[in-house]
Amino acid sequence: MAKTPKYVYFFGKGKAEGTAEMKGLLGGKGANLAEMTNIGLPVPPGFTISTELCTYFYKHGKTYPKSLTKDVETALAKVEKAMGAKFGDAKNPLLVSVRSGARASMPGMMDTVLNLGLNNVTLEGLIKKTNNERFVYDSYRRFVQMYGDVVLGLKPVHKDDIDPFEAIIEQKKKEREVHFDTELTADDLKDLVVRFKHAVKEHTGSDFPEDPMDQLWGAIGAVFGSWMNDRAIAYRELYDIPASWGTAVNVQTMVFGNMGEDSGTGVGFTRDPATGENIFYGEYLMNAQGEDVVAGIRTPLPISRMAEQNARIYAHLEKIRKTLEQHYHEMMDIEFTIQQGTLYMLQCRVGKRTAFAEIKIAVDMAQDKLISDEEALLRIQPDQLNQLLRPIFDLKEKEAAVKSGRLLAKGLNAGPGAATGRVVFNAHDAEAWAKRGEHVILTRIETSPEDIRGMSAAEGILTARGGMTSHAALVARQMGKVCVAGCDALDIDYNSHTMRVSGKEIKEGDWISVDGSTGEVISGKVNTRPSEVLQVLVDKTLDPKDAPVYQEFEKIMKWADKYRRLKIRTNADQPDQAANAVAFGAQGIGLCRTEHMFFGEGKIGPMREMILADAVEERKAALARLLPLQRKDFEGIFEAMNGRPVTIRTIDPPLHEFLPHEEAAQRELAQQMGITYEKVKQRVDSLHEFNPMLGFRGCRLGVVYPEITEMQSRAIFEAAAEVKKRGIPVEPEVMIPLVGNVIELQNQEQIVRSVAEEVMKEQGVKFPYLVGTMIEIPRGAITADEIARVAEFFSFGTNDLTQTTLGVSRDDAGRFLIPYVEKDIYAKDPFEVIDRTGVGALMKIAVEKGRSVRPGLKLGICGEHGGDPSSIEFCHMIGLNYVSCSPFRVPIARLAAARAALTHDGAAGKRAGSKHAKRSSKKKTARKR
Ligand code: ADP
Ligand code: MG
Ligand code: MG
């Protein structure tokens, strides 16, 4: 017979059966309660029913295994023993909380029930024991309310509907003419309980359960049942959480923050979750229980106040903060409760934070040797670096706006960055407006999980209620959104789509600006300015010494460069772009698209003439006029790159892309060229292609019109010679696009090499150069061994390679791409993230075949994927030498490349990697033919 698995895990009195590693089994909350117990923190004893039981529950028609009753009773007895109290006891009753807890935190799940175990009997016992009638009735009314809401289903489905219990409380407060719950007396609360129970009876037709065991099983069942409720399912879908994970249930001894002014409850972070600063960050309320802190009923106090009001507890919290960080090596998010001067820990987990904070915390922790620099790199998601590059408000403009009275209010700085947009008051509008291309600020009294899509569509989020731990703040941090939360000066009216703030009325559609770094809300637009990193590196208007954010950035880049094996190049066709990329750390140009140059100053005219030429001689004449112009472009680029390799692709797009298609423009061109309009029109029409992507483009142009390749090669090499003569080293790499057949490449290569020889002779200088190809059609990849006999380098053109491998035109894929991703036919948009199994397999073949005939073959990627972290990881895995991406993604690529090396090369791999790097730099001139 199969042994029944262990379903129930005890924690308490310094020892737990679980550990932090057991999140899959115990859920996040249960695993960390166990861990905190084991490291000696004051955790009220309890037990966790594992997620395996949830799985069992749904596998067996929502029933429990027979053994569970006994296991729960045994665990409960252990808790009773630890506490010296008894569940349901008339004299010394034990009360517990029942808390859900999945592997990942899930707002869709059942809410916690506190004070469970209270009934008319235990109530009396507790009053006698504590001599505090008000506290006991406060606990009881909370229990009946929570149990009624979440277990008995009285909680309204729509969040805008009023909770029946809250309505009763409001009524009572009105009758008693008081403002706060805390002003209600024991008798008031007693009366509330009666009215609550009445509401329960009315709603469910049954009496509120009196037997503590019934209460307990009811709550346990509600937790497991909530795993499959609509909200939980919707949340799992949105965040890709598998239904098979299941939830755990935690049953834990109650500690009471509502026992008077020497009691309280709070939440905190071991560092500031918005800025990452190494300070204790939190909020608390005295004489309060559970979610009072985050519910916005009373405004919580900042934790710094506790240092003044209760130094002893504060010191204890500080000590725990250190212990937690030393133990977890992470910034933690904690819940605590103080019961009559004694501190208890109720939850800890790794804290959510902004990308700013993530980066600062990782860097600080690595510097303090709390973690290694490798670990720091692995913690920072490459895309998070975007946040350091994101715009901030122009300080002068903001100051001027504030001075002129446009500062509306100040809230909490919950999500740093600057956002300007038009006000909308619900998530639906935010989505709809953003779809139309509007920039919007989603403005809500508070947000809830239903608002997630709207939050994601907005530039910024602004809420009237809620603290740093409110839903809006948490989600904004996760999404990297600008957010100002808890701005209670806002008086929002959803019905009229307006809000009043500091005597002004703001209507839907009005512009406002929110500063998520300071909490300021300003009316009208405020222009933004480049980030510190850009000001230091690109604009060179800021001294690094005055730029703390830049300094962090610099450290990360230094560490990344230590570990990465991939080189990072950039896609750039202009000297200024190239210079920016170098400032960001680019080590070369991986793709210079010459066709972009043809649209520059004075070039499009001769270009068009060249295309429309009837005869070779005419074409050559036009090309001769293009030559000096193009040479000048290349000189600028070589100079900016100062000896770094520059890969220049010969002309690639179909020619009609350069021609005017409107009649007026065609007439103008005819006049310029001194030919008839009809002739121009007829020539343009004749260049029309049904499927230009698969048409007369790439090396096919150069094969049919060799004089184009000749001119372009000449421009490249004359520029190289000129720059070299000025004492600047050059390293041109001429790249032939769209090669599928080695003979095509040979044909072009001969032209390139003979021009190179000629130019060197004419100019009397020598310079190194390479001739290579793009691998961007399947035949090129499959015959890579043949191609590598000619090509000195390959650069994967993964945009075209994806189109041709999948047989999908990127420009026409819009209609089905999203449904395909939704239906998991494509895991991700294959134009964003390399399709490893398909396109990636072709790349692997090309790498292996290419290196089999030319071991020193230089391999890179220049498709859009070169800036995507997952694709970069793949490029590392298949052994490319470099990736090339747009200038602004260079820092992201540096980090992604380091993470790939750290993830995939062990210590041995790292050594091999550096050897490999040496070899490839030595081989540069090897030209095996
Ligand atoms: P969530 O998953 O929504 O954070 P929790 O289970 O953490 O829900 O509980 C909600 C609130 O109740 C929190 O403020 C928590 O600290 C408090 N709480 C939970 N269990 C206890 C307990 N045993 N004693 C006192 N407060 C508790
Ligand atoms: Mg909690
Ligand atoms: Mg291409």
mmCIF file of N, CA and C in Angstrom, residues 745-746 749-750 753 769 771 788-792 853-854 926-929:
data_model
loop_
_atom_site.group_PDB
_atom_site.id
_atom_site.type_symbol
_atom_site.label_atom_id
_atom_site.label_comp_id
_atom_site.label_asym_id
_atom_site.label_seq_id
_atom_site.Cartn_x
_atom_site.Cartn_y
_atom_site.Cartn_z
ATOM 1 N N LEU A 745 27.955 34.613 -53.419
ATOM 2 C CA LEU A 745 28.904 35.293 -52.556
ATOM 3 C C LEU A 745 30.242 35.459 -53.264
ATOM 4 N N GLN A 746 30.679 34.377 -53.933
ATOM 5 C CA GLN A 746 31.938 34.446 -54.663
ATOM 6 C C GLN A 746 31.920 35.599 -55.665
ATOM 7 N N GLU A 749 32.199 38.761 -53.764
ATOM 8 C CA GLU A 749 33.479 38.835 -53.046
ATOM 9 C C GLU A 749 34.595 39.266 -53.976
ATOM 10 N N GLN A 750 34.563 38.719 -55.218
ATOM 11 C CA GLN A 750 35.617 39.069 -56.164
ATOM 12 C C GLN A 750 35.635 40.566 -56.436
ATOM 13 N N ARG A 753 37.000 42.373 -53.286
ATOM 14 C CA ARG A 753 38.451 42.223 -53.078
ATOM 15 C C ARG A 753 39.247 42.969 -54.141
ATOM 16 N N TYR A 769 40.844 44.122 -43.739
ATOM 17 C CA TYR A 769 39.393 44.122 -43.983
ATOM 18 C C TYR A 769 38.928 42.674 -44.095
ATOM 19 N N VAL A 771 35.660 40.054 -45.694
ATOM 20 C CA VAL A 771 34.453 39.936 -46.508
ATOM 21 C C VAL A 771 33.640 38.780 -45.939
ATOM 22 N N ALA A 788 31.145 29.206 -45.937
ATOM 23 C CA ALA A 788 32.256 29.608 -45.067
ATOM 24 C C ALA A 788 33.612 29.465 -45.748
ATOM 25 N N ARG A 789 33.671 28.743 -46.852
ATOM 26 C CA ARG A 789 34.950 28.696 -47.578
ATOM 27 C C ARG A 789 35.268 30.063 -48.153
ATOM 28 N N VAL A 790 34.243 30.864 -48.394
ATOM 29 C CA VAL A 790 34.440 32.206 -48.937
ATOM 30 C C VAL A 790 34.301 33.266 -47.842
ATOM 31 N N ALA A 791 33.284 33.105 -47.011
ATOM 32 C CA ALA A 791 32.978 34.156 -46.029
ATOM 33 C C ALA A 791 33.933 34.095 -44.850
ATOM 34 N N GLU A 792 34.433 35.258 -44.440
ATOM 35 C CA GLU A 792 35.280 35.305 -43.238
ATOM 36 C C GLU A 792 34.442 35.533 -41.987
ATOM 37 N N VAL A 853 34.606 24.224 -41.447
ATOM 38 C CA VAL A 853 35.585 24.482 -42.511
ATOM 39 C C VAL A 853 36.464 25.686 -42.196
ATOM 40 N N ARG A 854 36.007 26.544 -41.289
ATOM 41 C CA ARG A 854 36.811 27.718 -40.949
ATOM 42 C C ARG A 854 36.693 27.921 -39.442
ATOM 43 N N ALA A 926 43.381 35.481 -40.338
ATOM 44 C CA ALA A 926 43.430 34.162 -40.996
ATOM 45 C C ALA A 926 42.468 34.142 -42.172
ATOM 46 N N ARG A 927 42.993 33.877 -43.314
ATOM 47 C CA ARG A 927 42.107 33.861 -44.485
ATOM 48 C C ARG A 927 42.306 32.575 -45.246
ATOM 49 N N LYS A 928 41.652 31.561 -44.731
ATOM 50 C CA LYS A 928 41.744 30.261 -45.415
ATOM 51 C C LYS A 928 40.812 30.282 -46.604
ATOM 52 N N ARG A 929 41.319 30.022 -47.764
ATOM 53 C CA ARG A 929 40.441 30.086 -48.919
ATOM 54 C C ARG A 929 40.318 28.732 -49.570
#
